[in-house]
Coordinates of C-alpha atoms in Angstrom, one line a residue:
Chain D
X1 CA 4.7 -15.0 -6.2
X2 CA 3.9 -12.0 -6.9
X3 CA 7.3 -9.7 -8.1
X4 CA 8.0 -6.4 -9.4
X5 CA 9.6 -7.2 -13.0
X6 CA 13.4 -6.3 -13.3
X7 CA 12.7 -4.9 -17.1
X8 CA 16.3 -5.0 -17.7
X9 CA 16.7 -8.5 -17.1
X10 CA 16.7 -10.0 -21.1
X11 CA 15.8 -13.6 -21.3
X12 CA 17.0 -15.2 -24.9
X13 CA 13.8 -16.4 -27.2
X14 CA 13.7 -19.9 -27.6
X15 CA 13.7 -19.9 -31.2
X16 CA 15.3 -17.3 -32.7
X17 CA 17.9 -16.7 -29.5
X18 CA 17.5 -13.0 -30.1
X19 CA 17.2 -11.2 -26.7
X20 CA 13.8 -9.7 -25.5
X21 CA 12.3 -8.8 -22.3
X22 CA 10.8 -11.6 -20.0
X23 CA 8.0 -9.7 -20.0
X24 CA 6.4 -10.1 -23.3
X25 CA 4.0 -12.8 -25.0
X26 CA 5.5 -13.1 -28.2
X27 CA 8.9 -12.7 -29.2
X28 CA 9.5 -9.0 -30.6
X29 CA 12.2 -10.5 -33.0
X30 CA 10.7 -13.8 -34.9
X31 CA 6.8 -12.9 -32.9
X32 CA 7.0 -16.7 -31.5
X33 CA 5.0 -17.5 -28.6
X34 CA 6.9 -17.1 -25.4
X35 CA 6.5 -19.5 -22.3
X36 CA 4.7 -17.5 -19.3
X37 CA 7.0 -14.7 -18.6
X38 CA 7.2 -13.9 -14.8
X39 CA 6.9 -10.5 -14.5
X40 CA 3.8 -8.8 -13.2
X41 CA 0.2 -8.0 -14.5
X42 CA 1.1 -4.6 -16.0
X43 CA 4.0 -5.7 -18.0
X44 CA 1.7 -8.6 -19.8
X45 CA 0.5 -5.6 -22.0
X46 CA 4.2 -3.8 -21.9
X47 CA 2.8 -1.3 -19.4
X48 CA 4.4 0.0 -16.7
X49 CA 2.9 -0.5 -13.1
X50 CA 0.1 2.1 -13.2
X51 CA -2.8 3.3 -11.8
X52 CA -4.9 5.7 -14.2
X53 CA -5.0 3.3 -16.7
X54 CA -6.9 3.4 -20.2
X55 CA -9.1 1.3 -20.4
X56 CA -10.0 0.9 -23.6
X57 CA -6.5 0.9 -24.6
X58 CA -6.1 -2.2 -22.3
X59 CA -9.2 -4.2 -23.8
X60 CA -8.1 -4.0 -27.2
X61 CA -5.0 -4.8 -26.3
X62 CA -6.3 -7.9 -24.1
X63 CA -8.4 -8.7 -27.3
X64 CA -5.6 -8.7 -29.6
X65 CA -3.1 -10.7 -27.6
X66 CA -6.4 -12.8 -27.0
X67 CA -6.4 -13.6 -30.8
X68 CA -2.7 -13.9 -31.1
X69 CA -2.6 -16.5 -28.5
X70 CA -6.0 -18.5 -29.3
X71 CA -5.1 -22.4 -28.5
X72 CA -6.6 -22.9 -32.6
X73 CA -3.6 -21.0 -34.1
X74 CA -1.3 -23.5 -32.2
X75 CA -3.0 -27.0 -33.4
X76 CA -0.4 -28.0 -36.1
X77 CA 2.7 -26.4 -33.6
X78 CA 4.8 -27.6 -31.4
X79 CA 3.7 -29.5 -27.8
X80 CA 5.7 -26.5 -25.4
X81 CA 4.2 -23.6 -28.2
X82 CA 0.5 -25.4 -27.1
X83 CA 1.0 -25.6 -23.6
X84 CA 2.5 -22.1 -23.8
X85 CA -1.3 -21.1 -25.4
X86 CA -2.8 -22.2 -22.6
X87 CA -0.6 -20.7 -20.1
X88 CA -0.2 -17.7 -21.6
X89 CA -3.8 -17.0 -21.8
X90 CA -4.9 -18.3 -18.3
X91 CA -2.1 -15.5 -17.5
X92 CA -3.5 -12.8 -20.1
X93 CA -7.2 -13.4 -18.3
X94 CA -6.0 -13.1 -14.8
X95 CA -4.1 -10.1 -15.7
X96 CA -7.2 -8.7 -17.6
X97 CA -9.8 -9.2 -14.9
X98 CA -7.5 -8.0 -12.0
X99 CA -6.3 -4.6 -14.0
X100 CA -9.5 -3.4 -15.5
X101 CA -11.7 -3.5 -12.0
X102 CA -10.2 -0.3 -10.5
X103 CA -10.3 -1.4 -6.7
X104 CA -8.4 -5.1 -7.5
X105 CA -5.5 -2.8 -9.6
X106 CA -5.5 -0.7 -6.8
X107 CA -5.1 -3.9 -4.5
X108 CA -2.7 -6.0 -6.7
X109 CA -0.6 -3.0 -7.1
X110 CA -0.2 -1.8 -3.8
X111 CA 0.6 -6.0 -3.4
X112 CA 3.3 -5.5 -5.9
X113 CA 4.8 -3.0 -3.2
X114 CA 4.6 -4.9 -0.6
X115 CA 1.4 -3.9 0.9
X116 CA -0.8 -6.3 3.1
X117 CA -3.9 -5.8 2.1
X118 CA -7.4 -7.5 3.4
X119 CA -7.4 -10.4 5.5
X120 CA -4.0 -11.6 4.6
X121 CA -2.8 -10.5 7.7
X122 CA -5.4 -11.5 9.9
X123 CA -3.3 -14.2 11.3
X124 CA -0.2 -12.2 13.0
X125 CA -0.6 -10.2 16.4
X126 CA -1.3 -6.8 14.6
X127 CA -1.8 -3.9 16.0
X128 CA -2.0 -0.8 14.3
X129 CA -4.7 1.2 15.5
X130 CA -4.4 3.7 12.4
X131 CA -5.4 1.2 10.3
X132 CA -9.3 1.6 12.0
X133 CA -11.7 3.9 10.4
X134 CA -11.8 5.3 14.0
X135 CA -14.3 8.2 12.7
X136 CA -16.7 5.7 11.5
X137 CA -16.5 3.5 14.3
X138 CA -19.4 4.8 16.0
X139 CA -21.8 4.9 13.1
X140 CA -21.0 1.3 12.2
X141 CA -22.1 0.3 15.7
X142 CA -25.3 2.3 15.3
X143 CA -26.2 1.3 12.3
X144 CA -25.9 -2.2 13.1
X145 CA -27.9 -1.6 16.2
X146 CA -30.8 -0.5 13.9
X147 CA -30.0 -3.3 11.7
X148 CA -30.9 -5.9 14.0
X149 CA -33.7 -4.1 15.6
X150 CA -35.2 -4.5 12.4
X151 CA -34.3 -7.8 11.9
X152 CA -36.0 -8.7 14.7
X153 CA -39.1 -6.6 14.2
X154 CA -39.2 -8.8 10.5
X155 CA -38.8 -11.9 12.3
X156 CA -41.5 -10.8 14.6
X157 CA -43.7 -9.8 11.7
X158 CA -43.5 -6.4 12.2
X159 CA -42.7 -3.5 10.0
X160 CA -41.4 -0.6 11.4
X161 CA -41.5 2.3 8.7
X162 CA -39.4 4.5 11.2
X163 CA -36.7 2.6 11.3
X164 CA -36.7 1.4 7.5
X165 CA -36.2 5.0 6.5
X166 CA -33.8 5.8 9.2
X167 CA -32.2 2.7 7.1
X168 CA -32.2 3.9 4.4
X169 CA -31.1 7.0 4.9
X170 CA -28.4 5.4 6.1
X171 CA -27.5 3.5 2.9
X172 CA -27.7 6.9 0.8
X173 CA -25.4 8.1 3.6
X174 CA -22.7 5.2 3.4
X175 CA -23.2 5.2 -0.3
X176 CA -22.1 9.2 -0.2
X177 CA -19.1 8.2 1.8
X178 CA -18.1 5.5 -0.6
X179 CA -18.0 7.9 -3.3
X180 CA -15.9 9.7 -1.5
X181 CA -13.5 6.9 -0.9
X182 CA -13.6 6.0 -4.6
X183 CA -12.5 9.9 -5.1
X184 CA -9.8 9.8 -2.7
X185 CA -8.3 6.9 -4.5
X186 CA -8.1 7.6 -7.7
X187 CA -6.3 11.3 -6.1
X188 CA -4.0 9.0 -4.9
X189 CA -4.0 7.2 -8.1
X190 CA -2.7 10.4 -9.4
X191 CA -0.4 10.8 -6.7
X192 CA 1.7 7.7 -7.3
X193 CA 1.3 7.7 -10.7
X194 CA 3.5 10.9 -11.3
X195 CA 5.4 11.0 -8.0
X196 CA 8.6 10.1 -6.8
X197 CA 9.9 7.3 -4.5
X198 CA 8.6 9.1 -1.3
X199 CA 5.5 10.6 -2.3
X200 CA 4.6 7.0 -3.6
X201 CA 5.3 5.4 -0.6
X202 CA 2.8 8.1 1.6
X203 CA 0.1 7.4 -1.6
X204 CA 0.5 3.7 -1.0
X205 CA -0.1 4.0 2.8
X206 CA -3.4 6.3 2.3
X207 CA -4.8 4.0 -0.3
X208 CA -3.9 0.7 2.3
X209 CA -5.8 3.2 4.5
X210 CA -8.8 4.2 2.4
X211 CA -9.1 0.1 1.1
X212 CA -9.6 -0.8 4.9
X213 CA -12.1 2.0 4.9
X214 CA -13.7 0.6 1.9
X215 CA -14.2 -2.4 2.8
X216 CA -16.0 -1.6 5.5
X217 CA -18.3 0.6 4.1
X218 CA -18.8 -1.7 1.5
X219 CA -20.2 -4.7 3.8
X220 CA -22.0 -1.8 6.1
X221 CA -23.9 -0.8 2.3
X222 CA -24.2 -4.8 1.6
X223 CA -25.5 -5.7 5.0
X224 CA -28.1 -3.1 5.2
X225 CA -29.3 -3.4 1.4
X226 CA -29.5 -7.0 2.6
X227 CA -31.6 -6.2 5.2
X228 CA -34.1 -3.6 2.9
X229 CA -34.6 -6.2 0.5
X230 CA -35.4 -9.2 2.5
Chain V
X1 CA -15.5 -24.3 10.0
X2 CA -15.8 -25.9 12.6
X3 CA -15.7 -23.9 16.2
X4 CA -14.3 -24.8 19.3
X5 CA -16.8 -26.2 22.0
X6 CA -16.2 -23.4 23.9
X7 CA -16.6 -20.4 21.0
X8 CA -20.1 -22.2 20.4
X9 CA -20.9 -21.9 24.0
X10 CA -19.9 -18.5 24.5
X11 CA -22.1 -17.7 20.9
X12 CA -25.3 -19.7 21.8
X13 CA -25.2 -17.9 25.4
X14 CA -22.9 -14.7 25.4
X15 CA -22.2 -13.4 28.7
X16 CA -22.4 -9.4 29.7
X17 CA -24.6 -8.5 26.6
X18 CA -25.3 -5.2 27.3
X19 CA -24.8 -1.3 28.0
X20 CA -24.1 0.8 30.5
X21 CA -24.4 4.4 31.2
X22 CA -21.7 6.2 29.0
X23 CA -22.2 9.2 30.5
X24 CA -20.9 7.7 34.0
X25 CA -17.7 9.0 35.8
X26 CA -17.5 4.9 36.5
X27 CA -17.2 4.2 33.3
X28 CA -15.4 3.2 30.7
X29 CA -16.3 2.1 27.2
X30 CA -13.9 1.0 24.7
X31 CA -15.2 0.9 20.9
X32 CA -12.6 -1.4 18.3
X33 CA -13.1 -2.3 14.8
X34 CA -11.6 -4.6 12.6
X35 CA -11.2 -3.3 9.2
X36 CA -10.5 -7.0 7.3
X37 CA -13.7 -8.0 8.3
X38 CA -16.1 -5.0 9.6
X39 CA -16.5 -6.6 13.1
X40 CA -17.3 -3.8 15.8
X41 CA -17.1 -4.5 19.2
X42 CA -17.5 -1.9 22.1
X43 CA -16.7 -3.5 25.8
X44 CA -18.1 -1.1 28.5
X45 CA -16.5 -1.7 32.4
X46 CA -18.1 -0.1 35.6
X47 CA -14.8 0.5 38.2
X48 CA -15.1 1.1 41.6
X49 CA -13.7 4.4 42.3
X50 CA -12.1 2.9 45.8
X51 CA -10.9 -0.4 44.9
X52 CA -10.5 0.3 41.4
X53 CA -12.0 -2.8 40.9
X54 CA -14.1 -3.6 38.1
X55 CA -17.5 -4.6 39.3
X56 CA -19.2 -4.7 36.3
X57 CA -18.5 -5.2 32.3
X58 CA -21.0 -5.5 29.2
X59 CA -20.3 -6.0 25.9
X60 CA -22.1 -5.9 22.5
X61 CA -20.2 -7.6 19.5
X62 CA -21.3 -7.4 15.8
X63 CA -19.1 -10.1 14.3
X64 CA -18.3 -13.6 13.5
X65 CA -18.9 -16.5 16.4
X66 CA -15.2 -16.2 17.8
X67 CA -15.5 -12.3 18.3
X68 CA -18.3 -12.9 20.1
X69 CA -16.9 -15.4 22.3
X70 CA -13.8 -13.2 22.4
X71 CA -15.7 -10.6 24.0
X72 CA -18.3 -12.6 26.2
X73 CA -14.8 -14.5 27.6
X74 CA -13.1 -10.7 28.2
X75 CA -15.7 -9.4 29.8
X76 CA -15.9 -12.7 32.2
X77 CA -12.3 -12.8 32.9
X78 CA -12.2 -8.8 33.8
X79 CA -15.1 -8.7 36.0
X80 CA -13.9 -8.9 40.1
X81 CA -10.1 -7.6 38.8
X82 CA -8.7 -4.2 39.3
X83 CA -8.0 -2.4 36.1
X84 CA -4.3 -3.1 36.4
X85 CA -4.8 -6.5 36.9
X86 CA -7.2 -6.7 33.4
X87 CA -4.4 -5.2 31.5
X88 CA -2.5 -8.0 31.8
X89 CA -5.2 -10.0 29.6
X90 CA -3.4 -11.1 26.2
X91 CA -5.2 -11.7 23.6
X92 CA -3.0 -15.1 23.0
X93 CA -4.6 -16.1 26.5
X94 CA -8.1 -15.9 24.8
X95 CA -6.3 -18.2 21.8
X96 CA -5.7 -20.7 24.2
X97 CA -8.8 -20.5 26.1
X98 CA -10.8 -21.0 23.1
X99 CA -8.9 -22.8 20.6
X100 CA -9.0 -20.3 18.3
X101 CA -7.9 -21.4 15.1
X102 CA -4.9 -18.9 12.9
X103 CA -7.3 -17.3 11.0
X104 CA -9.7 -16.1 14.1
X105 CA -6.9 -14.7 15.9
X106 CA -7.4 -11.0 15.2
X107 CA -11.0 -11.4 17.1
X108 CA -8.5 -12.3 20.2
X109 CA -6.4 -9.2 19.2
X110 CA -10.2 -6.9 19.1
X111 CA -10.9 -7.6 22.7
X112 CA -7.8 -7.2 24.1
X113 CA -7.8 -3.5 22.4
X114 CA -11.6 -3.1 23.5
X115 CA -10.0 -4.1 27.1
X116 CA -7.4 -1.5 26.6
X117 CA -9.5 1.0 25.3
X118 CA -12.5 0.6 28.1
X119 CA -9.7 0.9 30.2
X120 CA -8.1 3.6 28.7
X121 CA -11.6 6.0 28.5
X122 CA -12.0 4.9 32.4
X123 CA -8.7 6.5 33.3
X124 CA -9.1 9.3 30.8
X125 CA -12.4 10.2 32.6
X126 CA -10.5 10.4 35.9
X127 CA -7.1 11.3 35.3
X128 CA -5.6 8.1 36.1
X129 CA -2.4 8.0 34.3
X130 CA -1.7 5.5 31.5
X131 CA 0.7 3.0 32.6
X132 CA 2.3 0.6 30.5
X133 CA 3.3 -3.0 32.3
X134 CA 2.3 -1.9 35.9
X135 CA 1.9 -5.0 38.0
X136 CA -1.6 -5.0 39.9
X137 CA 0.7 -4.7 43.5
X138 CA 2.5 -1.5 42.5
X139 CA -1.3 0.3 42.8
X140 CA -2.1 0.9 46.2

C-alpha cells in the first residue's frame, strides 16, 4: 500500500546494525544490500516527494543503483542478499517507469496524498459535479456526433471530405487544449513543489481536476485519430 | 465481461434514441459526463406545462453497454411521471434493475444526474423552484 515514508523512522542494517533510513537500497554504513524498504517511489533515489523533477539526474541514478543491484554481483552471496536483488530491482523499475513519465508522477503522487484518481472510484455513489469538465461537455457530445456520422458514412462506403476536415480540425483543436492542460500541470507542479501545507492541498485538487480533464481529452484525441486513420 | 440479459437488451435495442427541440419552453435537456471513462450522455424530457407530466424523453449516450442501458431504462421509467415523481429515480434502482455489476455503477450514477439535470434546465426555463425530496402529492 502505497505510504508516505516517515524519514525519521531508522531501521537497523542487517549486517552491520548501524542505523539508516528505511528508505535506502544499500546500507550507507557497510553499502550492504538492504531488503525492499517501504517507503515510497521518491525516496528509492533519496528524493523527496516532488514534482519538477530532473530527469536526467534520476536516469543516472536509476542506472547506477541498476548496476549496484544487478542479480550477477549477488551469485556467490547470501540466499536473503539474492532475493533482496531481485526485489530490490523489480522495486527500482517500478519506481523508474512511474516517476520519469510526468502524468503517472503526477498520478502516483497526488495517490501518495490521498487522491482518488481515475477509475478507482468508480464503484462508490459519487457525486461531485466539479469533478466534470462541464465546459467541454458540449463539444465532447459534438464531436462524437461527427464521429459516428462518419463512421457510418465509412461503413457505408462513403467519404465525406466535409466532415473529415471538420475532424480534423477538431483533433488540432483538442490537441491545443491538451497542451494547455499539460501547462496547467506542471504550474501546479510548481505550486506544490515550493508551497506550503494549504497551498499544496488547493494544487493537489486542480491537478485531480485537470487529470479528469485529461483524460478525457486524451480518449476524445485517441478516438478521433482512430477514426482518421481507419 | 459479461452483461446482464437486460443491459444487452437495452444495448441491441435502446429505447428513446433521439433529440428534441432544445430551444423548447417544454423542454429540458440534461448533458452529464463521466470523467474516469469519457462517457457523455445528454437525456432530453418534453413536460406538459399543465400536468407537469413528462410526455416525452430522448436520450443519446456515447459510452459503454451499461450507460447505454442506463439511459434507455431512465428515459423508460420517466416517461408518463410528473417531474417530481422522476426525481425520486435512484440510480441504485437502475443497479438492481439491471444487475449492474460494482464497477458499472457510476453509469447508474450518470443517468440519475442526466435525470436531475433535464429536470433541473426544465424548471430553470420556467421558474419552477428547485426542490429537494418533494413527494409527487405535495405538487398540485
Amino acid at each position: 500500500m502505497l505510504k508516505v515514508l516517515d524519514s525519521a523512522v531508522p531501521v537497523a542494517c542487517w549486517s552491520c546494525s548501524v542505523a539508516h533510513n528505511d528508505a535506502t537500497l544499500f546500507c550507507p554504513h557497510c553499502s550492504k544490500i538492504q531488503p525492499p524498504p517501504g517507503g515510497d517511489y521518491f525516496s528509492v533515489f533519496g528524493l523527496e516527494p516532488r514534482l519538477n523533477l530532473d530527469l536526467a539526474a534520476l536516469e543516472q541514478e536509476f542506472h547506477r543503483l541498476s548496476r549496484r543491484l544487478h542479480p550477477d554481483r549477488f551469485a556467490r552471496a547470501g540466499e536473503n542478499e539474492k532475493q533482496w536483488s531481485l526485489a530490490d530491482t523489480a522495486l527500482l523499475n517500478d519506481a523508474y517507469r512511474t516517476l520519469k513519465d510526468p502524468i503517472h508522477r503526477t498520478e502516483y503522487l497526488l495517490k501518495l496524498h490521498g487522491a482518488e484518481i481515475g477509475d478507482e472510484h468508480s464503484g462508490k455513489d459519487r457525486r461531485d459535479p466539479s469533478r466534470v469538465p462541464a465546459d467541454l461537455l458540449e463539444e465532447v457530445f459534438e464531436l462524437n456526433m461527427q464521429l459516428e456520422e462518419m463512421r457510418m458514412a465509412r461503413s457505408a462506403g462513403e467519404t465525406d471530405t466535409e466532415l473529415q476536415a471538420s475532424l480534423e480540425q477538431a483533433k488540432r483543436k483538442f490537441d491545443g487544449l491538451l497542451e494547455d492542460v499539460d501547462k496547467d500541470l506542471r504550474n501546479e507542479w510548481q505550486a506544490w513543489d515550493e508551497g506550503d501545507d494549504v497551498a499544496r492541498k488547493a494544487a493537489q485538487n486542480k491537478m485531480v481536476a485537470l487529470l479528469d480533464r485529461r483524460r478525457y481529452l486524451s480518449n476524445l484525441v485517441r478516438d478521433v485519430t482512430e477514426t482518421l486513420g481507419a | 465481461m459479461a452483461y446482464s440479459d437486460k443491459v444487452v437488451d437495452h444495448y441491441n435495442n435502446p429505447r428513446n434514441v433521439g433529440t428534441l427541440d432544445k430551444s423548447s419552453q417544454e423542454v429540458g435537456t440534461g448533458l452529464v459526463g463521466a470523467p474516469e471513462c469519457g462517457d457523455v450522455m445528454r437525456l432530453q424530457i418534453r413536460v406538459n406545462p399543465e400536468t407537469q407530466v413528462i410526455e416525452e424523453a430522448k436520450f443519446k449516450t456515447f459510452g459503454c453497454g451499461s450507460a447505454i442501458a442506463s439511459s434507455s431504462l431512465a428515459t423508460e421509467w420517466i416517461k408518463g411521471r410528473t417531474v417530481e415523481d422522476a426525481l425520486a429515480i435512484k440510480n441504485t434502482d437502475i443497479v438492481k434493475e439491471l444487475s449492474l455489476p460494482p464497477v458499472k455503477i457510476h453509469c447508474s450514477v450518470l443517468a440519475e444526474d442526466a435525470i436531475r439535470a433535464a429536470i433541473g434546465d426544465w424548471k430553470k426555463k420556467n421558474g419552477v423552484a428547485e426542490t429537494e425530496t418533494a413527494p409527487a402529492e405535495a405538487k398540485a
